[in-house]
Short mmCIF file of C-alpha atoms (C1' of nucleotides) in Angstrom, two decimals:
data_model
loop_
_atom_site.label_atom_id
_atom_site.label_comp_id
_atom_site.label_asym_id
_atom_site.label_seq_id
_atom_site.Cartn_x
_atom_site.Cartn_y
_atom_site.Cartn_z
CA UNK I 29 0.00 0.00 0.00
CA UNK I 30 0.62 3.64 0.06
CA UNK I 31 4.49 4.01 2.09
CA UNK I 32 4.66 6.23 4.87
CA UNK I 33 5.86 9.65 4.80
CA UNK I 34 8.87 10.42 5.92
CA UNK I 35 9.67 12.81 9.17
CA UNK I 36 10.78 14.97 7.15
CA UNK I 37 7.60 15.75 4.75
CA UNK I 38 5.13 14.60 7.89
CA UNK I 39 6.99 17.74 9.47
CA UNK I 40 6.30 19.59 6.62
CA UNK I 41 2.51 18.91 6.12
CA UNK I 42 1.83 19.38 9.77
CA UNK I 43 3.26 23.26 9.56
CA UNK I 44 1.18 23.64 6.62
CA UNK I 45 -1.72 22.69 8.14
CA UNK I 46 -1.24 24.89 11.14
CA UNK I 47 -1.28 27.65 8.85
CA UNK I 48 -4.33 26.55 6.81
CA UNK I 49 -6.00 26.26 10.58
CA UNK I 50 -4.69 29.60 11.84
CA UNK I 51 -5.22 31.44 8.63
CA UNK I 52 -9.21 29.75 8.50
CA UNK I 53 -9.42 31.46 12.52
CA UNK I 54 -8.09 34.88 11.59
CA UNK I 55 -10.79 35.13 8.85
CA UNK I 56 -13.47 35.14 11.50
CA UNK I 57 -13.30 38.44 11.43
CA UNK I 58 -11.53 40.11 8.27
CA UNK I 59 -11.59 38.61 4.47
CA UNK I 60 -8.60 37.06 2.98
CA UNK I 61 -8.19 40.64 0.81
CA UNK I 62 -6.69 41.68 4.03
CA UNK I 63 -5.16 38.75 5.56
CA UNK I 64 -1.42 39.64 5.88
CA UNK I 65 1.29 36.97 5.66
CA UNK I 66 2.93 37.50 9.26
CA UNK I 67 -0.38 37.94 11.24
CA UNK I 68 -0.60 34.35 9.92
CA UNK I 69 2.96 32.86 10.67
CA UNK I 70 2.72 34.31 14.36
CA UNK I 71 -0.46 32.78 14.93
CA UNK I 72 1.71 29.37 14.28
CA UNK I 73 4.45 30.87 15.88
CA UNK I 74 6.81 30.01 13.07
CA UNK I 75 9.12 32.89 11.04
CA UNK I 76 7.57 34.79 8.54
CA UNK I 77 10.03 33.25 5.82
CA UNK I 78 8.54 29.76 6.21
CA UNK I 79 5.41 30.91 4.97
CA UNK I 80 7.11 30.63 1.37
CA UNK I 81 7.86 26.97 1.57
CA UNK I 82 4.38 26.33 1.65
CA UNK I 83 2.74 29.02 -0.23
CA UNK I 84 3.52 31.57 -2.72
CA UNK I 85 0.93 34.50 -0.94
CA UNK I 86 -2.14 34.36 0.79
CA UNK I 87 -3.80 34.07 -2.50
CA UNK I 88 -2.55 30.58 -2.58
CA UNK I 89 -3.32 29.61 0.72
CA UNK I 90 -6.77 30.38 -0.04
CA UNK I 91 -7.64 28.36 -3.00
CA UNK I 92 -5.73 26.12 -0.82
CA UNK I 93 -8.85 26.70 2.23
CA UNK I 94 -11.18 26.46 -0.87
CA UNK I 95 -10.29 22.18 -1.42
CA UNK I 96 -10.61 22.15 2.07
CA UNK I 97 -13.89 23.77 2.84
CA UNK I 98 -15.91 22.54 -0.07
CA UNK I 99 -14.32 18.94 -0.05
CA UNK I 100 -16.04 18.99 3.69
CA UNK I 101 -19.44 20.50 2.31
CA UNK I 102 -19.38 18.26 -1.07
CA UNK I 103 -19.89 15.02 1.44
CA UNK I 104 -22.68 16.53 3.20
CA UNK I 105 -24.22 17.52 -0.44
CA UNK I 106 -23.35 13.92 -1.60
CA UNK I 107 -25.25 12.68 2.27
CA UNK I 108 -28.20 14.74 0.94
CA UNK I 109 -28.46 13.44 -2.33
CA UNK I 110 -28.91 9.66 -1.45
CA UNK I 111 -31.35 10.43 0.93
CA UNK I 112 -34.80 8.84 0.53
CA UNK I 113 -38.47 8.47 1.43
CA UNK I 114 -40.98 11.50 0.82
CA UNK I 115 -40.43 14.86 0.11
CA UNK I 116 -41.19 15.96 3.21
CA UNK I 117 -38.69 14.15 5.08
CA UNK I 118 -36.12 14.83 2.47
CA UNK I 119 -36.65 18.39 2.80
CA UNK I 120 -36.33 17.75 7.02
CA UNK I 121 -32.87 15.45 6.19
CA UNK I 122 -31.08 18.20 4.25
CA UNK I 123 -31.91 20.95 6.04
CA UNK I 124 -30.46 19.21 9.48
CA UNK I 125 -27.17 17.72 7.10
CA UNK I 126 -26.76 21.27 6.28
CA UNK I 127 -27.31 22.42 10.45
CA UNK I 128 -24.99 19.28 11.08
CA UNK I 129 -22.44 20.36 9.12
CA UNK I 130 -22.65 24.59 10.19
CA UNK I 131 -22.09 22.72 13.37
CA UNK I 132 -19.34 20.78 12.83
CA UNK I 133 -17.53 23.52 9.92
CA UNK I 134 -18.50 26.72 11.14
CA UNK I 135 -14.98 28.61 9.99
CA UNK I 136 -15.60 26.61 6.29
CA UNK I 137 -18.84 27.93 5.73
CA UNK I 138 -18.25 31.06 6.91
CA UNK I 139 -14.94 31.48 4.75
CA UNK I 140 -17.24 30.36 1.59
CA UNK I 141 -19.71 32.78 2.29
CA UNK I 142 -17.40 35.40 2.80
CA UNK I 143 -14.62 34.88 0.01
CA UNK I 144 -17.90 33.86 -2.86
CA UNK I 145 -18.18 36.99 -4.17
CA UNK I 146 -14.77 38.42 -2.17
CA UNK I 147 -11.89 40.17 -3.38
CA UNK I 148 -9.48 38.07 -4.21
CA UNK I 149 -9.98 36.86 -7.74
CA UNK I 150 -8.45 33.17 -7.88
CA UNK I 151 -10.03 32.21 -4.80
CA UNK I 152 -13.42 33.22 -6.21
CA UNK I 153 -13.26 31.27 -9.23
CA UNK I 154 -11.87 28.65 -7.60
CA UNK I 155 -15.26 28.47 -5.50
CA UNK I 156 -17.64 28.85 -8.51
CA UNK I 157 -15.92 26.10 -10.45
CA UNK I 158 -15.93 23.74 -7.04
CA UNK I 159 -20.27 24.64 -6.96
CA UNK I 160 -20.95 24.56 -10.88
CA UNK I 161 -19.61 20.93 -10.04
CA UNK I 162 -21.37 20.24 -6.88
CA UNK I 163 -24.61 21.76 -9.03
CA UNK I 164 -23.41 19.30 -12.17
CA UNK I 165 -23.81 16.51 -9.61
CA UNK I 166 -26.72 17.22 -7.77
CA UNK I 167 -28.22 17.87 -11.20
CA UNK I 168 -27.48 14.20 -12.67
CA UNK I 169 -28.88 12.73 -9.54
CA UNK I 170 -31.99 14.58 -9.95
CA UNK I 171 -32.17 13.45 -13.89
CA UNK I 172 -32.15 9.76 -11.98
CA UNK I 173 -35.24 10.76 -10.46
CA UNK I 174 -38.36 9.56 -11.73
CA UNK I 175 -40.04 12.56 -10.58
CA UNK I 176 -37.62 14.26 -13.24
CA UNK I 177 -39.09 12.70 -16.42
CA UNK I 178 -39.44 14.87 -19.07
CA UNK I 179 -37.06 17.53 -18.03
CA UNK I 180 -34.60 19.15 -20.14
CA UNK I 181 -31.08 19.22 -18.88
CA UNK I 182 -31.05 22.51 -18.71
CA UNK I 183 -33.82 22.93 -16.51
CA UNK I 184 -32.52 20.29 -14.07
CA UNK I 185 -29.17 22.49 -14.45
CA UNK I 186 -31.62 25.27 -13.17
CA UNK I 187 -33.31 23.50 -10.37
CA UNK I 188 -29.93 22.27 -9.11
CA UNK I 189 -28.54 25.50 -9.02
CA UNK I 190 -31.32 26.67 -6.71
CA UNK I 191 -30.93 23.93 -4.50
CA UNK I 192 -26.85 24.29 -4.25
CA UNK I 193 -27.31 28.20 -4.42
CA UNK I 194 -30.16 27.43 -1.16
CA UNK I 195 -27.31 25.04 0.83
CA UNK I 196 -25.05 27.73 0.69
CA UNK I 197 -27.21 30.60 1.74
CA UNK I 198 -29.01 28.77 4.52
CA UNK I 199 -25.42 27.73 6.10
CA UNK I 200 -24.22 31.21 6.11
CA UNK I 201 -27.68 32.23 7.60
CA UNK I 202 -27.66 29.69 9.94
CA UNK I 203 -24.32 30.90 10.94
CA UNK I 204 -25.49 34.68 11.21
CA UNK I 205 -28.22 33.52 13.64
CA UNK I 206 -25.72 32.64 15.82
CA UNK I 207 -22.94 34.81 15.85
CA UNK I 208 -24.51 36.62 18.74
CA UNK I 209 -25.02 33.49 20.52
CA UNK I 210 -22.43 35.21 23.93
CA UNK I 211 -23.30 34.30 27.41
CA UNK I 212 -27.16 34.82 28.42
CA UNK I 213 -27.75 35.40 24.48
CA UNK I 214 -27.73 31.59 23.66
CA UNK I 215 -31.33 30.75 23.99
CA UNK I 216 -32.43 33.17 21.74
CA UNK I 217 -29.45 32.43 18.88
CA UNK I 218 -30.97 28.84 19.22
CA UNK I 219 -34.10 29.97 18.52
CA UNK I 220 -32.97 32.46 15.45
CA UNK I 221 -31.44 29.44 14.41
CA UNK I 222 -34.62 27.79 14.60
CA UNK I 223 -36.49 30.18 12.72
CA UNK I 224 -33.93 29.91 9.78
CA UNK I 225 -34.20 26.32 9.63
CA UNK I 226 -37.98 26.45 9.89
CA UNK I 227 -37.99 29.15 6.84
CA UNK I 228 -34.99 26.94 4.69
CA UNK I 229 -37.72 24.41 4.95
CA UNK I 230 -40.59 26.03 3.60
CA UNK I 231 -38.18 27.54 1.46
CA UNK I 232 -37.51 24.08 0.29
CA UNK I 233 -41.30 23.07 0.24
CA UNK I 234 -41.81 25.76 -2.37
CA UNK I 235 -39.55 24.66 -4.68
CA UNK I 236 -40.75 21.23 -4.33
CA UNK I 237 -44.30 22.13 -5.31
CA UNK I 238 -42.85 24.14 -8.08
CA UNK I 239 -40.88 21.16 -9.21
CA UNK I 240 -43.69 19.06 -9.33
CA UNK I 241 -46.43 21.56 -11.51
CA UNK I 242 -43.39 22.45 -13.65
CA UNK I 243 -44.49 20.79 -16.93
CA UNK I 244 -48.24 20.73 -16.36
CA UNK L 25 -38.35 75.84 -0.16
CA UNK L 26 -35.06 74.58 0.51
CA UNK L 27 -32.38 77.58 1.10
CA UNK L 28 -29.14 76.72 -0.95
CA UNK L 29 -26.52 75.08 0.97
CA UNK L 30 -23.43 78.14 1.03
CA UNK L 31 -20.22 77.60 -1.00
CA UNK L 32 -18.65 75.95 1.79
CA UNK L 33 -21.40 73.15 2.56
CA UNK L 34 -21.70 72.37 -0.95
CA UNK L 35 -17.70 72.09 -1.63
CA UNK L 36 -17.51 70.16 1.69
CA UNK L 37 -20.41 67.88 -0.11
CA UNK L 38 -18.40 67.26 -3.13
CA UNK L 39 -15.40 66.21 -2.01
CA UNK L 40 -17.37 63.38 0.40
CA UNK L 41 -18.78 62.36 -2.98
CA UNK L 42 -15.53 62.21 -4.58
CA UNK L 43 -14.44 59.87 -1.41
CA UNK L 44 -17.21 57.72 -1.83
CA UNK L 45 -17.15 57.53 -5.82
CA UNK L 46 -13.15 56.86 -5.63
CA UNK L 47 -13.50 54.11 -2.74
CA UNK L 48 -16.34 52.38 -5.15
CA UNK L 49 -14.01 52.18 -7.69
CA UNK L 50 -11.14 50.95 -6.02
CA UNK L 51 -13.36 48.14 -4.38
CA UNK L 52 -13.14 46.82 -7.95
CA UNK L 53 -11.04 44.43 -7.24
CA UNK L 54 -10.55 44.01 -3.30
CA UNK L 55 -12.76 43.75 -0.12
CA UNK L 56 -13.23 46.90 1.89
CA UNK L 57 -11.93 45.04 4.65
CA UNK L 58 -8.41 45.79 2.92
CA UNK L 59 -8.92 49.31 1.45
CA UNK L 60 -6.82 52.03 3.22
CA UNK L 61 -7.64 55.66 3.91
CA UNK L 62 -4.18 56.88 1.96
CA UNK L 63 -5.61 54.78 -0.93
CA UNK L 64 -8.83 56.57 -1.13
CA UNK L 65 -7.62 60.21 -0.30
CA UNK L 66 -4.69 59.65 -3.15
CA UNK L 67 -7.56 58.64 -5.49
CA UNK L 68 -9.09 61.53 -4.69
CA UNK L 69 -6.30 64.03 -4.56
CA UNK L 70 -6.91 65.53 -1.15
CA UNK L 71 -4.40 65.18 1.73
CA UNK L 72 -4.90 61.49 4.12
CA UNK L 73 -5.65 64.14 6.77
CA UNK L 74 -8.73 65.45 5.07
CA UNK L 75 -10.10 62.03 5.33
CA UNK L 76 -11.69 62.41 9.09
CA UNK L 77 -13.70 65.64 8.05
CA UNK L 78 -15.93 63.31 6.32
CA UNK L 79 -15.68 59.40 8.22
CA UNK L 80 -14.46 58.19 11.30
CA UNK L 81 -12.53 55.67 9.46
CA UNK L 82 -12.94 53.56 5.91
CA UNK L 83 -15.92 51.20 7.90
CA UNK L 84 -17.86 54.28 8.30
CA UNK L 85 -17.52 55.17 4.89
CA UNK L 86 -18.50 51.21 4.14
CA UNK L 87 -21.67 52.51 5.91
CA UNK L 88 -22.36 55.27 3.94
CA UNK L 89 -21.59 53.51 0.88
CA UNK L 90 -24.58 50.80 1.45
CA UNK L 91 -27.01 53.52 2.14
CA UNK L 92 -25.78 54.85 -1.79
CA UNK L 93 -26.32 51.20 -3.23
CA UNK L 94 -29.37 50.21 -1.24
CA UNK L 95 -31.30 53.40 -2.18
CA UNK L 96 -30.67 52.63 -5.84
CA UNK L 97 -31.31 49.10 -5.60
CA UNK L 98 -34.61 50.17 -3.70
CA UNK L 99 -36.08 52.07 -6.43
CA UNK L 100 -35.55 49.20 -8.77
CA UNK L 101 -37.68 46.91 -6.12
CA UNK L 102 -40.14 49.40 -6.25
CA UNK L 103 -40.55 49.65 -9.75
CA UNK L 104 -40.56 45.44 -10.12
CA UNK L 105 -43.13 45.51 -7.35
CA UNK L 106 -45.81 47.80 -9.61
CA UNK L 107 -45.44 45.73 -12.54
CA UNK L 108 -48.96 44.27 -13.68
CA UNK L 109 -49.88 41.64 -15.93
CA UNK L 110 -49.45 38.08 -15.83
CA UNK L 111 -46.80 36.21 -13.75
CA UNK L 112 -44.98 35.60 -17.16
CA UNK L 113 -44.96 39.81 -18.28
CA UNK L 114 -44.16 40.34 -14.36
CA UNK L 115 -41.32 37.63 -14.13
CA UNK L 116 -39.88 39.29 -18.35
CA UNK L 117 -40.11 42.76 -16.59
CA UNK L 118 -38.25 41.92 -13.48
CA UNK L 119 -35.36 40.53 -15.06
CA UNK L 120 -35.05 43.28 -17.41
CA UNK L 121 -35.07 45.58 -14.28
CA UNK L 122 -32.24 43.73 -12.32
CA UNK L 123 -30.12 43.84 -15.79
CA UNK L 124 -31.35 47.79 -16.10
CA UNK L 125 -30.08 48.14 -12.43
CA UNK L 126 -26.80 46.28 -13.55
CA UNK L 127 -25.79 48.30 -16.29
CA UNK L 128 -26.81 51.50 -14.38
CA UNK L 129 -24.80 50.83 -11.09
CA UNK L 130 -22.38 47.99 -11.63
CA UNK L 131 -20.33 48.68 -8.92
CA UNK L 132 -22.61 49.29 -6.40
CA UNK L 133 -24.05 45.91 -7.12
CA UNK L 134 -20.68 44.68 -6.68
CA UNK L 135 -20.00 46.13 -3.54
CA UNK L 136 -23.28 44.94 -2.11
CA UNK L 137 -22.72 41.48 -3.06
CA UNK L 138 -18.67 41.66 -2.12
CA UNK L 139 -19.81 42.89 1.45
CA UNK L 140 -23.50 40.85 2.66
CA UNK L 141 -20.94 38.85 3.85
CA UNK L 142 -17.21 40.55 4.41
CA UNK L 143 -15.46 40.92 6.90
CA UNK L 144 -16.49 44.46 7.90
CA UNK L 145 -19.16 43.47 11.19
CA UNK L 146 -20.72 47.38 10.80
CA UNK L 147 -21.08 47.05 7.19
CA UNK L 148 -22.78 43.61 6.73
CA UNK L 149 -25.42 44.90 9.50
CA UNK L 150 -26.75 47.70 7.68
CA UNK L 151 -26.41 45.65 4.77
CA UNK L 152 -28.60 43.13 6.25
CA UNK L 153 -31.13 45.73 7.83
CA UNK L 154 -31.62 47.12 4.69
CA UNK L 155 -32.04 43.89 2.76
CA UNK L 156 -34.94 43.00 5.41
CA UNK L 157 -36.50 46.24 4.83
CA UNK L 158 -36.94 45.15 1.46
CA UNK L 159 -38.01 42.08 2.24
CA UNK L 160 -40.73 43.59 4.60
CA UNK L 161 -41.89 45.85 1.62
CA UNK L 162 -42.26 42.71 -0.71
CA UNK L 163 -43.98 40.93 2.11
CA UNK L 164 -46.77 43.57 1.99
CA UNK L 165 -46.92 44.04 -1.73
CA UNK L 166 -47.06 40.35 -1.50
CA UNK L 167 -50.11 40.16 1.12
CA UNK L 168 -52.24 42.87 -1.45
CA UNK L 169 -52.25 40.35 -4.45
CA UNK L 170 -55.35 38.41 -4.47
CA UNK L 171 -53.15 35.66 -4.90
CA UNK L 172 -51.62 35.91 -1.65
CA UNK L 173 -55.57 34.90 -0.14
CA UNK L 174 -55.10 32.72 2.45
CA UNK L 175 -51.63 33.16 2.91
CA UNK L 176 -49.86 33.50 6.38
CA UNK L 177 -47.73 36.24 7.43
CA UNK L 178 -44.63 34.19 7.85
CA UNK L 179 -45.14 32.53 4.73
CA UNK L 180 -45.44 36.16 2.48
CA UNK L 181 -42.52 36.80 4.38
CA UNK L 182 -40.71 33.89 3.53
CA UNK L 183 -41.37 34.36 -0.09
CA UNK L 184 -40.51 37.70 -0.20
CA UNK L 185 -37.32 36.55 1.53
CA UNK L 186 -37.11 34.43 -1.83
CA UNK L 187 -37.56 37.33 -4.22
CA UNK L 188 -35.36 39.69 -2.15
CA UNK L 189 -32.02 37.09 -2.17
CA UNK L 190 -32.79 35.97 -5.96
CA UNK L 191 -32.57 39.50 -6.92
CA UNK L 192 -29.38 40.06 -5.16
CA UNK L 193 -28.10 36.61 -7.31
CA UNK L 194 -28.68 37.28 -9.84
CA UNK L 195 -27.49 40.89 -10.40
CA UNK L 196 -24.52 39.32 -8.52
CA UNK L 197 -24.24 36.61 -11.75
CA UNK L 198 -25.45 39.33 -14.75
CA UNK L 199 -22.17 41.46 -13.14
CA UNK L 200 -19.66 37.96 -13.02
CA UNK L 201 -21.03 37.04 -16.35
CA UNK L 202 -19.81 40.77 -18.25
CA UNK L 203 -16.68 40.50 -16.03
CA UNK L 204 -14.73 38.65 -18.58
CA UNK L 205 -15.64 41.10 -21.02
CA UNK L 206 -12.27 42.50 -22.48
CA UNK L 207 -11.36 43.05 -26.42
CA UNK L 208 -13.37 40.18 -28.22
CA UNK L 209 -14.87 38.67 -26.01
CA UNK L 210 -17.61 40.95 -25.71
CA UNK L 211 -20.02 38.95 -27.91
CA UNK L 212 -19.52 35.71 -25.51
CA UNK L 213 -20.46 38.48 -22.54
CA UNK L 214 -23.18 39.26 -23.71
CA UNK L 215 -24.31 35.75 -24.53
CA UNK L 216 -23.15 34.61 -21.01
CA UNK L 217 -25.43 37.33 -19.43
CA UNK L 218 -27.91 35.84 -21.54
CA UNK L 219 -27.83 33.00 -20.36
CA UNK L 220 -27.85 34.39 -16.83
CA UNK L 221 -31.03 36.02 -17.37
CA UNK L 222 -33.10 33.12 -18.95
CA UNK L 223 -31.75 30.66 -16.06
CA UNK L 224 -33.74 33.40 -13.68
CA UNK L 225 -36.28 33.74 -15.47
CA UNK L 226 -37.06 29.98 -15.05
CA UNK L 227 -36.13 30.45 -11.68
CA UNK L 228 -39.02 32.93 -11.13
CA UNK L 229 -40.91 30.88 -13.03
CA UNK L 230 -40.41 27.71 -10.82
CA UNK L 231 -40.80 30.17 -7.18
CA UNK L 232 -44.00 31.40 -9.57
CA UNK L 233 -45.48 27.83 -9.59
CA UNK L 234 -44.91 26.54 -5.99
CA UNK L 235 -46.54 29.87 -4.98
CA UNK L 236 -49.73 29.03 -7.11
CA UNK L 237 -49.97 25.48 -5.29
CA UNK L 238 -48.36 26.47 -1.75
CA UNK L 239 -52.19 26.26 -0.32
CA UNK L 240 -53.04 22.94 -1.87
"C1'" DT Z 23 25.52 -1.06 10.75
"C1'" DG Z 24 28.36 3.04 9.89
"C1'" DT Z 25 30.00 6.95 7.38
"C1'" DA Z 26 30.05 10.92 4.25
"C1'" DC Z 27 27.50 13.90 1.65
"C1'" DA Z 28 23.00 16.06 -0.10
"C1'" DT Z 29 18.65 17.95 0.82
"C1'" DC Z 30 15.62 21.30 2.48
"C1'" DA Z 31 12.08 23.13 6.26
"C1'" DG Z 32 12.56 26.60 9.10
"C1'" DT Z 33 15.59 30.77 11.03
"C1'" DG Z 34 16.57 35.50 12.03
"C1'" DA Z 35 18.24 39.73 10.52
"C1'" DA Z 36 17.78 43.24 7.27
"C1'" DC Z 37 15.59 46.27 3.68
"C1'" DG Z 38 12.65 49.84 1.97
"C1'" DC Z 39 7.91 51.17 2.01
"C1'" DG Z 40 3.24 52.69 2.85
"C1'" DC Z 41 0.21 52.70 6.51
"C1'" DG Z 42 -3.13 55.40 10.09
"C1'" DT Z 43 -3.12 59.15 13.04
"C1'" DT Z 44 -1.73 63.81 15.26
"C1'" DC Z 45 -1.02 68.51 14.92
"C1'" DA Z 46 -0.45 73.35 14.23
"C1'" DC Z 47 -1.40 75.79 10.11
"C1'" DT Z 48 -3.84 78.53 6.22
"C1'" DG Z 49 -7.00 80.95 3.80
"C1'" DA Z 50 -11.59 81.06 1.83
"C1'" DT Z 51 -16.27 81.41 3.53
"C1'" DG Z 52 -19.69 82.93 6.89
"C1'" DT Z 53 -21.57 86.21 10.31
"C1'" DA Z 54 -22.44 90.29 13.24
"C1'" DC Z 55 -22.72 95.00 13.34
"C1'" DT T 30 -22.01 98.37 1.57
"C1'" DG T 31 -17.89 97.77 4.48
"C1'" DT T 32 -15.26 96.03 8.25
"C1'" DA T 33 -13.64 92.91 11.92
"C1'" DC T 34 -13.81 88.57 13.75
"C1'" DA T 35 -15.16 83.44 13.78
"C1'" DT T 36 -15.48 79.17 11.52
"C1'" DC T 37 -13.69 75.14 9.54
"C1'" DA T 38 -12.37 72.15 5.11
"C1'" DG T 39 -8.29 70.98 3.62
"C1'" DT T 40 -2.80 71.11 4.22
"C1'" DG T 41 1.68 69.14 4.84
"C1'" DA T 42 5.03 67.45 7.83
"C1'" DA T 43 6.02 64.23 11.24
"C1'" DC T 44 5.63 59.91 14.10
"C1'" DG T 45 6.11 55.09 15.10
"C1'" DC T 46 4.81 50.68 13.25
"C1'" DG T 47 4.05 46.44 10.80
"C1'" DC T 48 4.19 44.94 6.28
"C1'" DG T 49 6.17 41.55 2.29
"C1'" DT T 50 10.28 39.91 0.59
"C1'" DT T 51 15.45 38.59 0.32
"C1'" DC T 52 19.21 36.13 1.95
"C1'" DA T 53 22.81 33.40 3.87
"C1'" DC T 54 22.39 30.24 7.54
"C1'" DT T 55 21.56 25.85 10.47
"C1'" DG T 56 20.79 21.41 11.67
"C1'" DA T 57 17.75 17.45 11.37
"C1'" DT T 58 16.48 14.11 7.91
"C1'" DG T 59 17.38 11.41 3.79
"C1'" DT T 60 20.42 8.72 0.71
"C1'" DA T 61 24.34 6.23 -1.38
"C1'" DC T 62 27.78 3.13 -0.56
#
DNA sequence: TGTACATCAGTGAACGCGCGTTCACTGATGTAC
DNA sequence: TGTACATCAGTGAACGCGCGTTCACTGATGTAC
C-alpha cells in the first residue's frame, strides 16, 4: 500500500496545516483581501520566511482553504443526495445535514460565504468552479429521479442551481443567527437558528411544489 | 423651499462624494476590509488628513456607501413591485429591471454582493437591515395580491425573503457574467449574461409555480 | 551497521515602504454689526 | 455696503509601526555506498 511519509515531509505537512487552521481562525473576522502573511505565521508561531515553503501568498493559501472547505461540504451535499423516502422528510434530512455540518464547519462555511463573491480573484473562481460541479452533480442525480421525467437538462441544471445556491445561503444564515449566541444570548441564537431552519424548509417546500407543476 | 446650501457646505459635499465615488471604484477588485484611507484620499487628490472631516474611518464610509447602493437598488424593487400583468410579463419585466439596475450601477451591485458577507461586522449589518427592509416591503406588496388569499404572514414573508435574495443573485451573476468582457470577447459576454437572465427567469418561473400550489 | 555527503524546512536579521493618526497651520467662507 | 472677527475644510510634515520579501544560515532528515 501507500508508504509512509517520511519525518521529514510529515513535518512539513503538519506546519502547513497549522497555517491553513490559523489562517481559517483569523478570517473570523476580516476577508482574505486583508489577511497579511505574518499575522498568519505568528499565529503558528513560526518565522515569517517559512510561509514561502508552503505558499507563494495568501492568495494561494486560499484556493488552498477552498479544497478544504468545499471537499467537507461536497460530502454533506453527496449525504443529501442519497437520501430517501418523501419529500417531506427529504426536505427535514437536508436541512439538518446542512445544520450538522454549520455545526461541525463553522470557519468553512463562513470562509465560503465570505470569500464567494470576495476580493481576491483566484479564490473566487476557484469556489464557482468547485459549486458549478457540486450543481453538475446534484443535477445528474436529480435526472435519476423519476419525478424528473421529461425535463430538459437545462432545466434540471436550473433547479440544481437553486438547490446548491439554497445550501449555501441557509449555512451562512444559519451561521449569522448565531454569531450573537455570547453568554445569556444563547437561547435566543438557538431559537434564530430555529427560525432559519424552519424558513430553509418552507423555502424548500416551495420549490418542491414548483418542481412538481413544472411541466403541467 | 429649501435655502441653498453656502459655497462651503456644498464644496464640503463634493469632495465626500468624490471619497465615496473613488473608494467604489477601487473596491473593484478588493474587499473593503483591505482598502486604506491613503488609498482613497490619493484617489481623490486631497491630503490622508482630510479624510476624518468626512468618516471616522474607511468602515464608516463602508456605511455610507450601502445607504448609496441600497437606495438605488430600492427604487428598482419598487418599480418590479408595480409591474402588472401576468406572472410571465411580471417575471420578463423583473429581469429586465435587475439587468437595467446592472448596467446603471455595476459597482454598487458589486460592492453589495462583495460585502452581505465581508469581513467588515458594521457594514454587513446595515447591509442586512436594509435587505430586510426590502423584504418587509415585498412581504406587503405580496399580502395585497389576491393571490396571496389565504396566505400566512410568515409565509409572504418567507417568499418575499425568496424574491429579495434571488434579486441580489442574480445581479450578482449578470455582473460575473460581463466581467470577462475585455477586447473580443464581448459577444460571448453578452451571450453569457444571456444566459444568466433566462436561467432566472425559469427560476421565477419555478418560485411562480410553488406559490400558485403552496395552499393545496 | 556506519559513514560521508546532499537535501531542504525553518531561522533570524535586514531592507525599503506605505500605513493610520496627530497637529499646528492657512486661507476662503460665513456672520455680526 | 464695508469692516472685523469666527469658523472650519483641507494642508503638509512628522511619528512610530508592521508589512512583504530577500538572503545566507543551520541542523535534522534522507540517501548512497
Amino acid at each position: 500500500m501507500s508508504h509512509t511519509l517520511g519525518i521529514r515531509q510529515a513535518q512539513k505537512q503538519k506546519t502547513r496545516q497549522a497555517l491553513l487552521d490559523a489562517a481559517l481562525g483569523l478570517l473570523e473576522h476580516q476577508s482574505l483581501s486583508s489577511l497579511g502573511l505574518r499575522e498568519v505565521t505568528r499565529a503558528v508561531g513560526v518565522a515569517p520566511a517559512a510561509f514561502y515553503r508552503h505558499f507563494k501568498d495568501t492568495a494561494d493559501l486560499g484556493v488552498a482553504l477552498v479544497e478544504e472547505a468545499l471537499g467537507s461540504l461536497h460530502e454533506t451535499i453527496r449525504a443529501a443526495i442519497v437520501t430517501t423516502g418523501g419529500s417531506d422528510e427529504r426536505i427535514d434530512r437536508a436541512v439538518d445535514l446542512i445544520a450538522a455540518h454549520v455545526r461541525a464547519h463553522p470557519a468553512h462555511v463562513r470562509f465560503i460565504a465570505r470569500e464567494r463573491h470576495g476580493g481576491v480573484a483566484p479564490v473566487r473562481a476557484a469556489i464557482g468552479v468547485q459549486l458549478r460541479r457540486f450543481a453538475d452533480e446534484v443535477a445528474e442525480a436529480l435526472g435519476a429521479d423519476p419525478e424528473s421525467g421529461g425535463w430538459s437538462a437545462a432545466d434540471l441544471r436550473m433547479l440544481a442551481g437553486v438547490y446548491v445556491d439554497h445550501m449555501v445561503m441557509t449555512a451562512s444564515a444559519i451561521l449569522e443567527a448565531g454569531a450573537g449566541a455570547d453568554g445569556d444570548e444563547e437561547a435566543a441564537a438557538r431559537r434564530a437558528e430555529e427560525a432559519v431552519l424552519a424558513t430553509a424548509r418552507r423555502q424548500l417546500r416551495l420549490v418542491t411544489l414548483g418542481r412538481r407543476h413544472w411541466l403541467d
